PDB file of C-alpha atoms in Angstrom:
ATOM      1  CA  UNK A   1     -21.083  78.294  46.251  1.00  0.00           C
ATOM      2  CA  UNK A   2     -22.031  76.063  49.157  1.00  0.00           C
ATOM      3  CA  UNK A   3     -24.654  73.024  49.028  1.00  0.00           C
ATOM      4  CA  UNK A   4     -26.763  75.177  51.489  1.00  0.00           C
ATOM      5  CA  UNK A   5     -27.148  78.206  49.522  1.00  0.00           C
ATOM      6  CA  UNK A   6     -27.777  75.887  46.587  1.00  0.00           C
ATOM      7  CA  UNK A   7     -30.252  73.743  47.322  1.00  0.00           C
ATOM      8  CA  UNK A   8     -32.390  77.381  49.018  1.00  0.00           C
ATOM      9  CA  UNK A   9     -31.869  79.090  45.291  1.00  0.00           C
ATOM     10  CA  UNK A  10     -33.396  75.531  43.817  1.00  0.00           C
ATOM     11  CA  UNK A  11     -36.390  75.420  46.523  1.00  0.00           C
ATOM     12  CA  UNK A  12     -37.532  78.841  47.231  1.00  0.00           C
ATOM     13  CA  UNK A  13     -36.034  81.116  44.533  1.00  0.00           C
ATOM     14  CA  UNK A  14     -37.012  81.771  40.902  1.00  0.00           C
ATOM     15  CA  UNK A  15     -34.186  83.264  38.378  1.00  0.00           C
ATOM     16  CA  UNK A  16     -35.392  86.018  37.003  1.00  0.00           C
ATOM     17  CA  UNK A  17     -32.433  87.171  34.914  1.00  0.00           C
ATOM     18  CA  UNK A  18     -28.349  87.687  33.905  1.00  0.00           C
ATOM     19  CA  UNK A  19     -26.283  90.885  33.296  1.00  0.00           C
ATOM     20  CA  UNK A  20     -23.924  91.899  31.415  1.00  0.00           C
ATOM     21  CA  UNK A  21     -21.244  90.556  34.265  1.00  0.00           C
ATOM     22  CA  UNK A  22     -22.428  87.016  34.612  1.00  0.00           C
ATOM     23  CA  UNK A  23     -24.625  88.042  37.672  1.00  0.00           C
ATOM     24  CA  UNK A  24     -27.681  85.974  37.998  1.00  0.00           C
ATOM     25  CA  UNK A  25     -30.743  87.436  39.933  1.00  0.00           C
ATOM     26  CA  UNK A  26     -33.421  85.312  41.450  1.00  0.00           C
ATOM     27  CA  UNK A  27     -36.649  86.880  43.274  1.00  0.00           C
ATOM     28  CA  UNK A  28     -38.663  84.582  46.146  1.00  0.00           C
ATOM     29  CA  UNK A  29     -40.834  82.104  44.980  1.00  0.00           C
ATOM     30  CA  UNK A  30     -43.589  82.639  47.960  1.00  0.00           C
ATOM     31  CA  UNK A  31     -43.550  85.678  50.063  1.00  0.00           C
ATOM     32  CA  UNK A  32     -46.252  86.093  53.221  1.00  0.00           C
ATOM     33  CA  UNK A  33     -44.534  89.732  52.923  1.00  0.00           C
ATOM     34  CA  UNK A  34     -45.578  92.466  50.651  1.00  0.00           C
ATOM     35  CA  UNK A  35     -42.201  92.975  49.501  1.00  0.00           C
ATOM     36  CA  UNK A  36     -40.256  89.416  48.015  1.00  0.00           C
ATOM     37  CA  UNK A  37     -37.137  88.786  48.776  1.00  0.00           C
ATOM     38  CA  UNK A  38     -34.949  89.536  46.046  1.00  0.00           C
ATOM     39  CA  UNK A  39     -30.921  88.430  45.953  1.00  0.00           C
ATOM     40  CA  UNK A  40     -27.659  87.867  43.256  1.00  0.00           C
ATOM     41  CA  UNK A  41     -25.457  85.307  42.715  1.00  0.00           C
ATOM     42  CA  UNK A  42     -22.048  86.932  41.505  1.00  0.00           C
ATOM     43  CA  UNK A  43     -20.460  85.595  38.838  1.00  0.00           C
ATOM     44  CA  UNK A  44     -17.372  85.813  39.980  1.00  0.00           C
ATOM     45  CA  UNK A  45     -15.908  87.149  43.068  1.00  0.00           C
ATOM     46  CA  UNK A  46     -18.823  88.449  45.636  1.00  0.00           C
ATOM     47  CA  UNK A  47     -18.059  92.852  44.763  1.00  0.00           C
ATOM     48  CA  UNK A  48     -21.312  95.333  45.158  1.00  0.00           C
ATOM     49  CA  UNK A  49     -19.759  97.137  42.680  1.00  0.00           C
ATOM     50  CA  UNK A  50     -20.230  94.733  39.670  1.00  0.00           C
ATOM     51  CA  UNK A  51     -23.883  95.380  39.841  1.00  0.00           C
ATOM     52  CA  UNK A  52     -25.154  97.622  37.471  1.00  0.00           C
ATOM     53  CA  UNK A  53     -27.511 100.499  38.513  1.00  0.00           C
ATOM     54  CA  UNK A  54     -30.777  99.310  36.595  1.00  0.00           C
ATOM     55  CA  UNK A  55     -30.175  95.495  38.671  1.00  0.00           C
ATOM     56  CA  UNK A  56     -29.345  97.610  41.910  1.00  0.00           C
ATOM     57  CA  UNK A  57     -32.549 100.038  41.736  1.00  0.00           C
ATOM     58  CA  UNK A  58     -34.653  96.322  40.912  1.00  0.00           C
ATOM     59  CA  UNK A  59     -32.693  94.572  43.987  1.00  0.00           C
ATOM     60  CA  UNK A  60     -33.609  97.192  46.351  1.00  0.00           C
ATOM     61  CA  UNK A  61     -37.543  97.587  44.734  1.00  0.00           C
ATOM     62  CA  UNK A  62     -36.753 100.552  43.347  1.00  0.00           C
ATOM     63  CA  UNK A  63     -38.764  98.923  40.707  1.00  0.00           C
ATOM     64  CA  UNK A  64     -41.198  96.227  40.279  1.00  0.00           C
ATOM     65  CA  UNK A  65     -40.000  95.082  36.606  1.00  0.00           C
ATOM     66  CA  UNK A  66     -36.753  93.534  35.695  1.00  0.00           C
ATOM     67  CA  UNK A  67     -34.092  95.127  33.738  1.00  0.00           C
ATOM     68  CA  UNK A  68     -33.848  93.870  30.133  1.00  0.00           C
ATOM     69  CA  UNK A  69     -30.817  94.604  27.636  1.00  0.00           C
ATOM     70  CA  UNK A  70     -33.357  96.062  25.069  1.00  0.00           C
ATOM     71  CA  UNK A  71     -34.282  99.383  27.071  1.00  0.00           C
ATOM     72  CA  UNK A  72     -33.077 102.329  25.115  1.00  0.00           C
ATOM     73  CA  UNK A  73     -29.911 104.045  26.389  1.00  0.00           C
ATOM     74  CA  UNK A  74     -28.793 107.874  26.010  1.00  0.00           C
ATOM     75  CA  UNK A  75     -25.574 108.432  24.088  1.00  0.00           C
ATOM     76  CA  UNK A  76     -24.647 110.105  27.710  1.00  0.00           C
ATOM     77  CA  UNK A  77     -25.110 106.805  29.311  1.00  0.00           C
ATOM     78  CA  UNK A  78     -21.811 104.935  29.611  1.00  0.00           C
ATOM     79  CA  UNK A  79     -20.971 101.543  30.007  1.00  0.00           C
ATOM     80  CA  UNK A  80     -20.899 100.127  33.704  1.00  0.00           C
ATOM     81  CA  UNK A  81     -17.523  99.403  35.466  1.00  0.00           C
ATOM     82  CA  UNK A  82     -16.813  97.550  38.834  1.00  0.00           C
ATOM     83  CA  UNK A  83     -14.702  99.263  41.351  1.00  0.00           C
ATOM     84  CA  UNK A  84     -11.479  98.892  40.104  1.00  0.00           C
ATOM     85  CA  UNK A  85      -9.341 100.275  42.991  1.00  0.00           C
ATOM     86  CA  UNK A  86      -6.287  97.790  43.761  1.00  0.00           C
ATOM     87  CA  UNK A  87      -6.131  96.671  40.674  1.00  0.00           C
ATOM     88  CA  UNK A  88      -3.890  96.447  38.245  1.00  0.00           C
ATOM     89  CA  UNK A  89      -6.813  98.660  36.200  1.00  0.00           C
ATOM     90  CA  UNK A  90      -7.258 101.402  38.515  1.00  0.00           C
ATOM     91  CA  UNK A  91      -7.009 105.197  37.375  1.00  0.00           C
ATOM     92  CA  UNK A  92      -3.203 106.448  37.528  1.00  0.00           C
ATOM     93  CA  UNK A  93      -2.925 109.828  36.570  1.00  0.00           C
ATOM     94  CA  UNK A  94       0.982 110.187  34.411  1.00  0.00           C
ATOM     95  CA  UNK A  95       3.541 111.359  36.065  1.00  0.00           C
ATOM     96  CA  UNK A  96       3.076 110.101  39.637  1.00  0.00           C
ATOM     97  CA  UNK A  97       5.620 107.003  40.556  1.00  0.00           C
ATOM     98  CA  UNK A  98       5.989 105.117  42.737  1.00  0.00           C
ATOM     99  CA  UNK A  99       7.499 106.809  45.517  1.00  0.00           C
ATOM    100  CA  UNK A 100       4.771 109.902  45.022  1.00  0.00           C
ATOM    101  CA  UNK A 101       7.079 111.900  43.623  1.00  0.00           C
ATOM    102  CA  UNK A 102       9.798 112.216  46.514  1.00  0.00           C
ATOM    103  CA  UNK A 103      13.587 112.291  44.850  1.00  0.00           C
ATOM    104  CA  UNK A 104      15.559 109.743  47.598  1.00  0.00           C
ATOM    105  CA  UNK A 105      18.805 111.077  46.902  1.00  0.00           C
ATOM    106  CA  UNK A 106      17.474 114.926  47.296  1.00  0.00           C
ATOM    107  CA  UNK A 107      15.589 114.040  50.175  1.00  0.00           C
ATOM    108  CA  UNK A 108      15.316 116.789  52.569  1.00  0.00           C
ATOM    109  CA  UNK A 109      12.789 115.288  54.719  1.00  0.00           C
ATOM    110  CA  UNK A 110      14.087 114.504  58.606  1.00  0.00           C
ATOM    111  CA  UNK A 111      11.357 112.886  60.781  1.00  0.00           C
ATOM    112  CA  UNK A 112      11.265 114.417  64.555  1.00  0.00           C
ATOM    113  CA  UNK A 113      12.220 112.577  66.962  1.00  0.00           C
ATOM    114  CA  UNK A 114      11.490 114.189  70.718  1.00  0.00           C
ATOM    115  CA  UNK A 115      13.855 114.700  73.260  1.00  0.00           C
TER     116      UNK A 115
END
C-alpha cells in the first residue's frame, strides 16, 4: 500500500472492523454527505470476491451497523469462499483431462480450410 493511501486511511478514516480474511474496513471520519464513505483494505491481493456478504451489504449501506462474528448463523449458512477460478483450487469435475477429453491418436477432427 502506497504512502498516499496511507496517510488518507490515518487522517480521514476510522477502522471500524476485520473479517475472517484479514480485510480491514474503515468508514469516513467527517462526511458533509448523508451517506459516509465507506472502503476495505484487502489483506492480501485486491479480489471483490474475498469479501464476505454481511461486509459487502455494510460497504454498500445495505446496513447501518457493522458485521460482528457473534451474529447467529443457520446450519444452511456455509462458510464464505473467494473466487477461486485459475487456481490451483478451482472446481474440476473427475474425469475431464487435460485435453477435454479428445483422444490425439483417434483424432478424427480436420479443420476446414477454404478453397
Amino acid at each position: 500500500m502506497n504512502l498516499a493511501l496511507k496517510l488518507k486511511i490515518f487522517f480521514f478514516y476510522r477502522y471500524v472492523g476485520q473479517d475472517e480474511f484479514g480485510n480491514k474496513y474503515y468508514e469516513q471520519k467527517k462526511s458533509d454527505v448523508q451517506k459516509s464513505k465507506r472502503m476495505v483494505r484487502y489483506n492480501g491481493l485486491p479480489e471483490a470476491s474475498k469479501i464476505p456478504g454481511k461486509y459487502h451489504g455494510w460497504l454498500h449501506h445495505y446496513s447501518e451497523k457493522f458485521p460482528s462474528d457473534n451474529e447467529k448463523k443457520h446450519e444452511w449458512q456455509k462458510k464464505h469462499l473467494p473466487n477461486l477460478t485459475g487456481t490451483k483450487y478451482a472446481y474440476s469435475p473427475k474425469n475431464v483431462s487435460e485435453n477435454f477429453g479428445r483422444n490425439k491418436e483417434n483424432d478424427e477432427y480436420k479443420p476446414w480450410t477454404p478453397t
